[in-house]
Tab-separated table of C-alpha atoms in Angstrom:
chain	number	residue	atom	x	y	z
F	1	MET	CA	12.845	43.283	41.799
F	2	VAL	CA	13.319	39.547	42.419
F	3	THR	CA	13.501	37.553	39.152
F	4	ASN	CA	13.109	33.837	38.478
F	5	LEU	CA	15.836	32.845	35.988
F	6	THR	CA	14.503	29.302	35.533
F	7	GLU	CA	11.689	30.355	33.187
F	8	GLY	CA	11.663	31.989	29.749
F	9	GLN	CA	13.982	31.880	26.747
F	10	PRO	CA	17.550	31.672	28.154
F	11	SER	CA	19.124	34.127	25.707
F	12	LYS	CA	16.518	36.842	26.321
F	13	ILE	CA	16.306	36.462	30.082
F	14	LEU	CA	20.100	36.306	30.417
F	15	TRP	CA	20.544	39.442	28.333
F	16	ARG	CA	17.912	41.337	30.351
F	17	PHE	CA	19.576	40.213	33.565
F	18	ALA	CA	23.155	40.849	32.361
F	19	LEU	CA	22.631	44.307	30.844
F	20	PRO	CA	22.204	46.112	34.184
F	21	LEU	CA	25.218	44.198	35.513
F	22	LEU	CA	27.336	45.377	32.591
F	23	CYS	CA	26.139	48.944	33.085
F	24	SER	CA	26.890	48.672	36.821
F	25	VAL	CA	30.498	47.664	36.356
F	26	ALA	CA	30.877	50.246	33.593
F	27	PHE	CA	29.925	52.995	36.034
F	28	GLN	CA	32.111	51.457	38.734
F	29	GLN	CA	35.124	51.357	36.468
F	30	MET	CA	34.362	54.812	35.070
F	31	TYR	CA	34.703	56.450	38.450
F	32	GLN	CA	37.956	54.573	39.055
F	33	ILE	CA	39.204	55.838	35.701
F	34	ALA	CA	38.000	59.313	36.678
F	35	ASP	CA	40.139	59.051	39.838
F	36	SER	CA	43.208	58.511	37.702
F	37	MET	CA	42.237	61.140	35.137
F	38	ILE	CA	41.731	63.813	37.788
F	39	ALA	CA	44.944	62.784	39.568
F	40	GLY	CA	46.962	62.882	36.339
F	41	GLN	CA	45.475	66.071	34.922
F	42	CYS	CA	45.053	68.107	38.131
F	43	VAL	CA	47.952	66.875	40.271
F	44	GLY	CA	50.430	65.323	37.826
F	45	GLY	CA	51.957	62.094	36.549
F	46	ALA	CA	53.587	61.337	39.912
F	47	ALA	CA	50.153	61.301	41.603
F	48	LEU	CA	48.938	58.916	38.916
F	49	ALA	CA	51.898	56.662	39.698
F	50	ALA	CA	51.138	56.824	43.463
F	51	ILE	CA	47.590	55.608	42.924
F	52	GLY	CA	48.876	52.984	40.494
F	53	VAL	CA	51.323	51.598	43.059
F	54	SER	CA	48.496	51.367	45.594
F	55	TYR	CA	46.160	49.639	43.147
F	56	PRO	CA	47.445	46.040	43.480
F	57	VAL	CA	47.205	46.334	47.270
F	58	THR	CA	43.631	47.619	47.134
F	59	MET	CA	42.771	44.843	44.688
F	60	LEU	CA	44.069	42.252	47.163
F	61	PHE	CA	41.499	43.411	49.712
F	62	MET	CA	38.870	43.805	47.027
F	63	ALA	CA	39.556	40.173	46.113
F	64	VAL	CA	38.324	38.994	49.496
F	65	ALA	CA	35.158	41.107	49.225
F	66	THR	CA	34.506	39.883	45.680
F	67	GLY	CA	35.130	36.260	46.648
F	68	LEU	CA	32.582	36.525	49.465
F	69	ASN	CA	30.174	38.165	47.025
F	70	LEU	CA	30.516	35.281	44.551
F	71	GLY	CA	30.308	32.499	47.141
F	72	CYS	CA	27.275	33.955	48.868
F	73	SER	CA	25.597	34.640	45.526
F	74	VAL	CA	25.874	31.014	44.402
F	75	ALA	CA	24.530	29.639	47.691
F	76	VAL	CA	21.601	32.080	47.729
F	77	SER	CA	20.853	31.478	44.019
F	78	GLN	CA	20.663	27.711	44.465
F	79	LEU	CA	18.387	27.984	47.516
F	80	PHE	CA	16.220	30.587	45.772
F	81	GLY	CA	15.923	28.343	42.713
F	82	ALA	CA	14.892	25.444	44.977
F	83	ARG	CA	12.304	27.745	46.714
F	84	GLU	CA	13.856	27.127	50.144
F	85	TYR	CA	13.317	30.706	51.301
F	86	ASP	CA	13.899	30.137	55.020
F	87	ARG	CA	17.319	28.584	54.403
F	88	MET	CA	18.038	31.268	51.833
F	89	LYS	CA	17.445	34.006	54.408
F	90	THR	CA	19.698	32.165	56.847
F	91	ALA	CA	22.406	32.146	54.169
F	92	VAL	CA	21.960	35.888	53.636
F	93	SER	CA	22.125	36.788	57.320
F	94	THR	CA	25.069	34.478	57.985
F	95	SER	CA	27.000	35.862	54.999
F	96	ILE	CA	26.494	39.488	56.019
F	97	LEU	CA	27.608	38.909	59.611
F	98	ALA	CA	30.667	36.938	58.511
F	99	SER	CA	31.594	39.596	55.936
F	100	LEU	CA	31.448	42.419	58.468
F	101	CYS	CA	33.664	40.496	60.896
F	102	ILE	CA	36.229	39.874	58.159
F	103	ALA	CA	36.088	43.551	57.143
F	104	VAL	CA	36.983	44.684	60.673
F	105	ILE	CA	39.933	42.279	60.830
F	106	LEU	CA	41.258	43.360	57.432
F	107	THR	CA	40.872	47.045	58.312
F	108	LEU	CA	43.104	46.631	61.346
F	109	GLY	CA	45.595	44.534	59.405
F	110	GLY	CA	45.684	46.985	56.514
F	111	LEU	CA	46.350	49.984	58.743
F	112	LEU	CA	49.020	48.104	60.672
F	113	PHE	CA	50.961	46.842	57.654
F	114	CYS	CA	50.237	49.581	55.100
F	115	THR	CA	53.764	50.983	55.079
F	116	ASP	CA	55.358	47.530	54.977
F	117	MET	CA	53.280	46.522	51.957
F	118	LEU	CA	54.332	49.596	49.998
F	119	ARG	CA	57.982	49.099	50.949
F	120	GLY	CA	57.767	45.483	49.883
F	121	LEU	CA	56.573	46.611	46.458
F	122	GLY	CA	59.686	48.748	46.092
F	123	THR	CA	57.725	51.996	46.004
F	124	GLU	CA	60.001	54.927	45.242
F	125	ASP	CA	60.371	57.716	47.809
F	126	TYR	CA	59.003	60.454	45.533
F	127	ILE	CA	55.538	58.830	45.469
F	128	PHE	CA	55.641	56.946	48.775
F	129	ALA	CA	53.919	59.558	50.976
F	130	ASP	CA	50.984	59.955	48.586
F	131	ALA	CA	50.602	56.187	48.135
F	132	ASP	CA	50.680	55.606	51.901
F	133	GLN	CA	48.075	58.296	52.539
F	134	TYR	CA	45.812	56.979	49.782
F	135	LEU	CA	45.961	53.413	51.126
F	136	ARG	CA	45.212	54.372	54.730
F	137	ILE	CA	42.065	56.246	53.766
F	138	TYR	CA	41.066	53.268	51.613
F	139	PHE	CA	41.360	50.966	54.631
F	140	TYR	CA	39.086	53.238	56.703
F	141	GLY	CA	36.284	52.409	54.241
F	142	MET	CA	36.800	48.645	54.282
F	143	ILE	CA	33.536	47.898	56.093
F	144	PHE	CA	31.597	49.821	53.427
F	145	LEU	CA	33.381	47.902	50.667
F	146	PHE	CA	32.420	44.540	52.166
F	147	LEU	CA	28.853	45.491	53.002
F	148	TYR	CA	28.222	46.830	49.514
F	149	ASN	CA	29.728	43.784	47.790
F	150	ILE	CA	27.808	41.238	49.840
F	151	CYS	CA	24.529	43.100	49.281
F	152	THR	CA	25.024	43.324	45.510
F	153	GLY	CA	25.903	39.615	45.415
F	154	ILE	CA	22.587	38.824	47.111
F	155	PHE	CA	20.648	41.133	44.779
F	156	ASN	CA	22.157	39.307	41.785
F	157	ALA	CA	21.357	35.923	43.337
F	158	LEU	CA	17.713	36.966	43.551
F	159	GLY	CA	17.733	37.925	39.883
F	160	ASP	CA	17.747	41.658	40.660
F	161	SER	CA	20.523	43.326	38.697
F	162	LYS	CA	18.789	46.721	38.430
F	163	THR	CA	19.055	47.822	42.051
F	164	PRO	CA	22.882	47.522	42.078
F	165	LEU	CA	22.905	49.505	38.824
F	166	TYR	CA	20.938	52.400	40.299
F	167	LEU	CA	23.143	52.423	43.387
F	168	LEU	CA	26.287	52.359	41.233
F	169	ILE	CA	25.097	55.224	39.067
F	170	GLY	CA	24.465	57.380	42.114
F	171	SER	CA	27.729	56.363	43.776
F	172	SER	CA	29.805	56.845	40.629
F	173	VAL	CA	28.414	60.273	39.789
F	174	GLY	CA	28.827	61.369	43.396
F	175	ASN	CA	32.380	60.016	43.475
F	176	VAL	CA	33.457	61.901	40.361
F	177	ILE	CA	31.923	65.166	41.592
F	178	LEU	CA	33.621	64.773	44.973
F	179	ASP	CA	36.913	63.911	43.238
F	180	TYR	CA	36.917	67.153	41.340
F	181	VAL	CA	35.709	69.315	44.223
F	182	LEU	CA	38.192	67.936	46.765
F	183	VAL	CA	41.142	68.048	44.355
F	184	ALA	CA	40.500	71.142	42.231
F	185	PHE	CA	38.876	73.402	44.841
F	186	PHE	CA	40.182	72.146	48.179
F	187	ASP	CA	43.603	71.133	46.824
F	188	LEU	CA	43.656	67.852	48.802
F	189	GLY	CA	45.588	66.003	46.100
F	190	VAL	CA	45.660	62.206	46.266
F	191	SER	CA	43.970	62.155	49.690
F	192	GLY	CA	40.992	64.009	48.212
F	193	ILE	CA	40.507	61.223	45.680
F	194	ALA	CA	40.607	58.644	48.461
F	195	TRP	CA	38.105	60.536	50.640
F	196	ALA	CA	35.736	60.903	47.682
F	197	THR	CA	35.652	57.126	47.275
F	198	PHE	CA	35.163	56.656	51.024
F	199	LEU	CA	32.135	58.960	51.149
F	200	ALA	CA	30.450	57.724	47.954
F	201	GLN	CA	30.926	54.059	48.816
F	202	GLY	CA	29.716	54.600	52.386
F	203	VAL	CA	26.391	56.079	51.283
F	204	ALA	CA	25.870	53.392	48.607
F	205	SER	CA	26.545	50.516	51.027
F	206	VAL	CA	24.076	51.760	53.641
F	207	LEU	CA	21.362	52.272	51.014
F	208	ALA	CA	22.020	48.800	49.579
F	209	PHE	CA	21.641	47.209	53.005
F	210	VAL	CA	18.355	49.017	53.758
F	211	ILE	CA	16.855	48.103	50.356
F	212	LEU	CA	17.962	44.473	50.717
F	213	LEU	CA	16.215	44.131	54.078
F	214	SER	CA	13.023	45.466	52.514
F	215	ARG	CA	13.222	42.973	49.620
F	216	LEU	CA	13.793	40.002	51.927
F	217	ARG	CA	10.798	40.908	54.070
F	218	GLY	CA	8.683	40.636	50.923
F	219	LEU	CA	9.536	36.918	50.552
F	220	GLN	CA	7.261	34.833	52.758
F	221	SER	CA	9.077	32.053	54.584
F	222	ALA	CA	9.214	29.979	57.727
F	223	PRO	CA	11.258	31.422	60.632
F	224	PHE	CA	14.973	31.453	59.875
F	225	ARG	CA	18.174	31.635	61.897
F	226	ARG	CA	20.242	34.824	62.012
F	227	PHE	CA	23.440	32.812	62.053
F	228	SER	CA	24.100	29.161	61.279
F	229	GLY	CA	27.409	27.359	61.546
F	230	ASN	CA	26.302	24.792	58.970
F	231	MET	CA	25.228	27.506	56.557
F	232	LEU	CA	28.520	29.301	57.120
F	233	LEU	CA	30.318	26.126	56.075
F	234	ARG	CA	28.170	25.878	52.952
F	235	VAL	CA	28.840	29.479	52.004
F	236	ALA	CA	32.525	29.041	52.847
F	237	TYR	CA	32.730	25.983	50.582
F	238	LEU	CA	31.756	28.251	47.707
F	239	ALA	CA	33.320	31.484	48.907
F	240	VAL	CA	36.786	30.320	49.974
F	241	PRO	CA	37.788	29.052	46.500
F	242	SER	CA	36.486	32.323	45.014
F	243	ILE	CA	38.425	34.315	47.613
F	244	LEU	CA	41.544	32.267	46.908
F	245	GLN	CA	41.061	32.758	43.190
F	246	GLN	CA	40.564	36.501	43.491
F	247	SER	CA	43.379	36.829	46.046
F	248	PHE	CA	45.721	34.729	43.964
F	249	ILE	CA	45.105	37.041	41.038
F	250	SER	CA	45.815	40.046	43.243
F	251	VAL	CA	48.989	38.507	44.669
F	252	GLY	CA	50.124	37.767	41.126
F	253	ASN	CA	49.455	41.374	40.217
F	254	LEU	CA	51.577	42.435	43.190
F	255	PHE	CA	54.524	40.496	41.754
F	256	ILE	CA	53.955	42.058	38.351
F	257	GLN	CA	53.623	45.500	39.945
F	258	TRP	CA	56.945	44.939	41.730
F	259	LEU	CA	58.523	44.119	38.376
F	260	VAL	CA	56.966	47.193	36.745
F	261	ASN	CA	58.176	49.357	39.639
F	262	SER	CA	61.758	48.444	38.716
F	263	TYR	CA	61.358	50.688	35.663
F	264	ASN	CA	61.050	54.481	35.719
F	265	TRP	CA	58.012	56.410	36.950
F	266	GLU	CA	56.773	56.948	33.387
F	267	VAL	CA	56.380	53.201	32.897
F	268	VAL	CA	54.663	52.925	36.294
F	269	GLY	CA	52.271	55.758	35.416
F	270	GLY	CA	51.571	54.378	31.933
F	271	TYR	CA	50.915	50.908	33.327
F	272	SER	CA	48.593	52.362	35.988
F	273	ALA	CA	46.472	54.194	33.411
F	274	ALA	CA	46.448	51.310	30.923
F	275	MET	CA	45.399	48.869	33.643
F	276	LYS	CA	42.409	51.062	34.471
F	277	LEU	CA	41.311	50.823	30.842
F	278	ASN	CA	42.081	47.112	30.719
F	279	ASN	CA	40.146	46.448	33.912
F	280	PHE	CA	37.200	48.434	32.571
F	281	VAL	CA	36.757	45.694	29.972
F	282	ILE	CA	37.840	42.682	32.036
F	283	VAL	CA	35.550	43.538	34.937
F	284	GLY	CA	32.707	43.970	32.463
F	285	LEU	CA	33.355	40.534	31.014
F	286	THR	CA	33.603	39.163	34.565
F	287	ALA	CA	30.174	40.654	35.268
F	288	MET	CA	28.836	38.709	32.305
F	289	GLY	CA	30.381	35.613	33.874
F	290	SER	CA	28.626	36.475	37.148
F	291	ALA	CA	25.309	36.720	35.294
F	292	ILE	CA	25.925	33.265	33.828
F	293	SER	CA	26.831	32.074	37.327
F	294	SER	CA	23.538	33.263	38.858
F	295	PHE	CA	21.594	31.908	35.871
F	296	SER	CA	23.335	28.531	36.154
F	297	ALA	CA	22.962	28.322	39.949
F	298	GLN	CA	19.212	28.970	39.882
F	299	ASN	CA	18.635	26.440	37.100
F	300	ILE	CA	20.881	23.824	38.699
F	301	GLY	CA	19.005	24.353	41.980
F	302	ALA	CA	15.785	23.699	40.049
F	303	GLY	CA	17.314	20.695	38.243
F	304	ARG	CA	17.025	22.302	34.795
F	305	TYR	CA	20.443	21.409	33.370
F	306	GLY	CA	19.506	21.883	29.711
F	307	ARG	CA	18.962	25.594	30.296
F	308	VAL	CA	22.477	25.934	31.692
F	309	ALA	CA	24.073	24.919	28.390
F	310	GLN	CA	21.742	27.247	26.492
F	311	GLY	CA	22.595	30.114	28.841
F	312	LEU	CA	26.334	29.514	28.424
F	313	LYS	CA	26.088	29.625	24.639
F	314	ALA	CA	24.080	32.856	24.747
F	315	GLY	CA	26.432	34.374	27.317
F	316	MET	CA	29.503	33.644	25.209
F	317	LYS	CA	27.979	35.400	22.222
F	318	ILE	CA	27.152	38.476	24.300
F	319	SER	CA	30.629	38.553	25.857
F	320	VAL	CA	32.453	38.362	22.536
F	321	ALA	CA	30.201	41.079	21.112
F	322	VAL	CA	31.129	43.317	24.064
F	323	ALA	CA	34.853	42.524	23.827
F	324	ILE	CA	35.538	43.170	20.137
F	325	PRO	CA	34.812	46.946	19.987
F	326	PHE	CA	37.110	47.602	22.955
F	327	SER	CA	39.857	45.503	21.404
F	328	LEU	CA	39.726	47.635	18.284
F	329	LEU	CA	39.553	50.931	20.178
F	330	PHE	CA	42.447	50.239	22.549
F	331	ALA	CA	44.707	48.447	20.082
F	332	LEU	CA	44.364	51.064	17.354
F	333	GLY	CA	43.871	54.185	19.451
F	334	GLY	CA	45.958	53.450	22.525
F	335	SER	CA	47.917	56.706	22.399
F	336	LEU	CA	44.747	58.775	22.102
F	337	VAL	CA	42.937	57.184	25.042
F	338	MET	CA	46.077	57.480	27.177
F	339	ARG	CA	45.872	61.260	26.759
F	340	LEU	CA	42.731	61.182	28.880
F	341	PHE	CA	45.025	60.608	31.863
F	342	VAL	CA	48.002	62.889	31.233
F	343	GLY	CA	48.925	65.878	29.123
F	344	ALA	CA	50.282	65.389	25.602
F	345	GLY	CA	53.730	66.416	26.820
F	346	GLU	CA	54.160	63.320	29.026
F	347	THR	CA	55.170	61.172	26.083
F	348	GLY	CA	56.876	58.469	28.179
F	349	VAL	CA	53.703	57.711	30.145
F	350	ILE	CA	51.618	57.683	26.965
F	351	ALA	CA	54.025	55.383	25.110
F	352	ALA	CA	54.243	52.851	27.980
F	353	GLY	CA	50.468	52.630	28.372
F	354	ALA	CA	49.802	52.474	24.641
F	355	LEU	CA	52.265	49.599	24.234
F	356	PHE	CA	50.475	47.588	26.936
F	357	LEU	CA	47.112	48.146	25.224
F	358	GLN	CA	48.454	47.182	21.782
F	359	VAL	CA	49.864	43.882	23.068
F	360	VAL	CA	47.078	42.773	25.424
F	361	THR	CA	43.732	44.031	24.144
F	362	PRO	CA	43.497	42.018	20.882
F	363	PHE	CA	42.881	38.949	23.067
F	364	TYR	CA	39.751	40.169	24.863
F	365	ALA	CA	37.476	37.838	22.882
F	366	MET	CA	39.526	34.853	24.067
F	367	ILE	CA	39.368	35.747	27.772
F	368	SER	CA	35.631	36.393	27.439
F	369	LEU	CA	35.135	32.698	26.635
F	370	LYS	CA	37.022	31.692	29.776
F	371	LEU	CA	35.049	34.007	32.035
F	372	SER	CA	31.772	32.702	30.588
F	373	ALA	CA	32.783	29.083	31.177
F	374	ASP	CA	33.956	29.985	34.678
F	375	GLY	CA	30.444	31.289	35.374
F	376	VAL	CA	28.981	27.829	34.817
F	377	LEU	CA	31.614	26.121	36.969
F	378	ARG	CA	31.130	28.614	39.806
F	379	GLY	CA	27.324	28.494	39.556
F	380	ALA	CA	27.442	24.712	39.875
F	381	GLY	CA	29.839	24.815	42.814
F	382	ALA	CA	32.549	23.018	40.776
F	383	MET	CA	35.201	25.049	42.555
F	384	GLY	CA	38.104	22.658	42.036
F	385	PRO	CA	38.076	22.893	38.234
F	386	PHE	CA	37.330	26.605	38.520
F	387	MET	CA	40.468	27.195	40.578
F	388	VAL	CA	42.664	24.989	38.379
F	389	SER	CA	41.855	26.988	35.250
F	390	THR	CA	42.338	30.311	37.027
F	391	PHE	CA	45.562	29.398	38.802
F	392	SER	CA	47.144	27.950	35.660
F	393	ASP	CA	46.441	31.241	33.895
F	394	LEU	CA	47.888	33.398	36.635
F	395	ILE	CA	50.931	31.295	37.518
F	396	LEU	CA	51.997	31.267	33.897
F	397	ARG	CA	51.354	35.001	33.566
F	398	VAL	CA	53.572	35.857	36.539
F	399	VAL	CA	56.342	33.394	35.678
F	400	LEU	CA	56.409	34.378	32.020
F	401	ALA	CA	56.490	38.088	32.904
F	402	TYR	CA	59.834	37.500	34.617
F	403	VAL	CA	61.126	35.062	31.999
F	404	PHE	CA	60.234	37.241	29.013
F	405	SER	CA	61.359	40.548	30.526
F	406	ILE	CA	64.501	39.484	32.436
F	407	VAL	CA	65.730	36.103	31.207
F	408	LEU	CA	65.025	36.771	27.528
F	409	GLY	CA	65.816	40.465	27.877
F	410	LEU	CA	62.606	41.730	26.264
F	411	GLY	CA	62.101	44.408	28.904
F	412	VAL	CA	58.666	45.952	29.418
F	413	ILE	CA	57.126	44.344	26.337
F	414	GLY	CA	57.997	40.947	27.824
F	415	ILE	CA	55.797	41.721	30.831
F	416	TRP	CA	52.905	42.647	28.576
F	417	LEU	CA	53.302	39.475	26.445
F	418	SER	CA	52.694	37.280	29.500
F	419	TRP	CA	49.009	38.295	29.546
F	420	PRO	CA	47.800	36.647	26.304
F	421	VAL	CA	49.838	33.472	26.911
F	422	GLY	CA	48.371	33.009	30.398
F	423	TRP	CA	44.884	33.752	29.141
F	424	LEU	CA	45.203	31.118	26.419
F	425	ILE	CA	46.057	28.310	28.854
F	426	GLY	CA	43.325	29.295	31.306
F	427	THR	CA	40.700	29.534	28.560
F	428	VAL	CA	41.485	26.069	27.214
F	429	ALA	CA	41.287	24.568	30.720
F	430	SER	CA	37.909	26.206	31.533
F	431	LEU	CA	36.326	25.154	28.247
F	432	LEU	CA	37.531	21.571	28.666
F	433	PHE	CA	36.076	21.349	32.176
F	434	VAL	CA	32.703	22.648	31.011
F	435	ARG	CA	32.712	20.394	27.958
F	436	SER	CA	33.375	17.348	30.175
F	437	GLY	CA	30.062	17.987	31.947
F	438	ILE	CA	31.682	17.959	35.390
F	439	TRP	CA	29.420	20.814	36.493
F	440	LYS	CA	26.343	18.558	36.300
F	441	GLN	CA	27.571	16.533	39.258
F	442	LYS	CA	28.795	19.467	41.373
F	443	LYS	CA	25.707	20.971	42.965
F	444	ALA	CA	26.771	22.470	46.332
């Protein structure tokens, strides 16, 4: 259902809009966690490590899809808020066609350089074959990944956060069932987990596309163009910084993964599992930022700037309320939640993951403020400040991981300490940019 976010009490309408988004990413992250749980429990800790090594590579490609999602969403939100439905439909059509072209290119590139990427990460021989197989199957489903992400971005731009939720629930449940069947009954190991994701994501993406076409036909408009070079430039202006931001994060994670890979497989496995838990929360908080982004974009398109500030304040409160319980759970019960992934006898994996959670998770409330502020900057098209705050966070995180762990000799705990320090700098930068009011002059 299409929703106008420029009317009604900001806190109530934002919460109603954000709740399905939060549930969507929860289901999305749950099936990714289930992948690791089934791999660790049914195949073993080495399989968990193989998927973990592949994860930063998959996130690099996911970064491009997510960046396109965010850029398209802002452009469509602003045009929807301004009631320019013909131009909005042109933006939708142009974004989908561009996304599919990029997906084909990245599929070919991923298959061609898959082995080289894993070698470059220093992947050990005992997990290399599984990691390589997992990645190749992932690349086969690239077009589904991009189609699904661009469709959900458009749904969110139109104020419809429920349809992506329903699709995610179906996809996630189907993915988990397929995981277990292909691994436990057909004994396909890591490849079974990859094929389960391929099939579930393929069905969800096709359904999302069909439903989106139906929704757009319900909006009366003048004739629109299927593809527009000018509209592509507008979308690119918003999407490219988001792609760079997401990609930069993924590249930074590749460097950190390379550093983690220099330790034994237990550390790699523990880090892999802990990152799934960490990302469960961070992606949820990012979804809240996306809700603030769509809310801000629609209201900026309508010229209602006062509502943007009200929405940001409400969004920050919701984000902090979501973050605190997970901080307590992971910081105090890290060893217990790690046992979801491996048996109690794999003490090295459990200890490595629990240490990461104890160091990083107490700072979730802080990063939630940054992601909320980023939502306003992105919704306004203030991409320069948005990138500065993000890049300062990540550059420091990567550099400090090496300084703390190698130069200062802190080892693994030095890598984990780089997270809260990087988050602190990025949060301060984002809040200062929003406080300066720069977003009021940055309508794309």
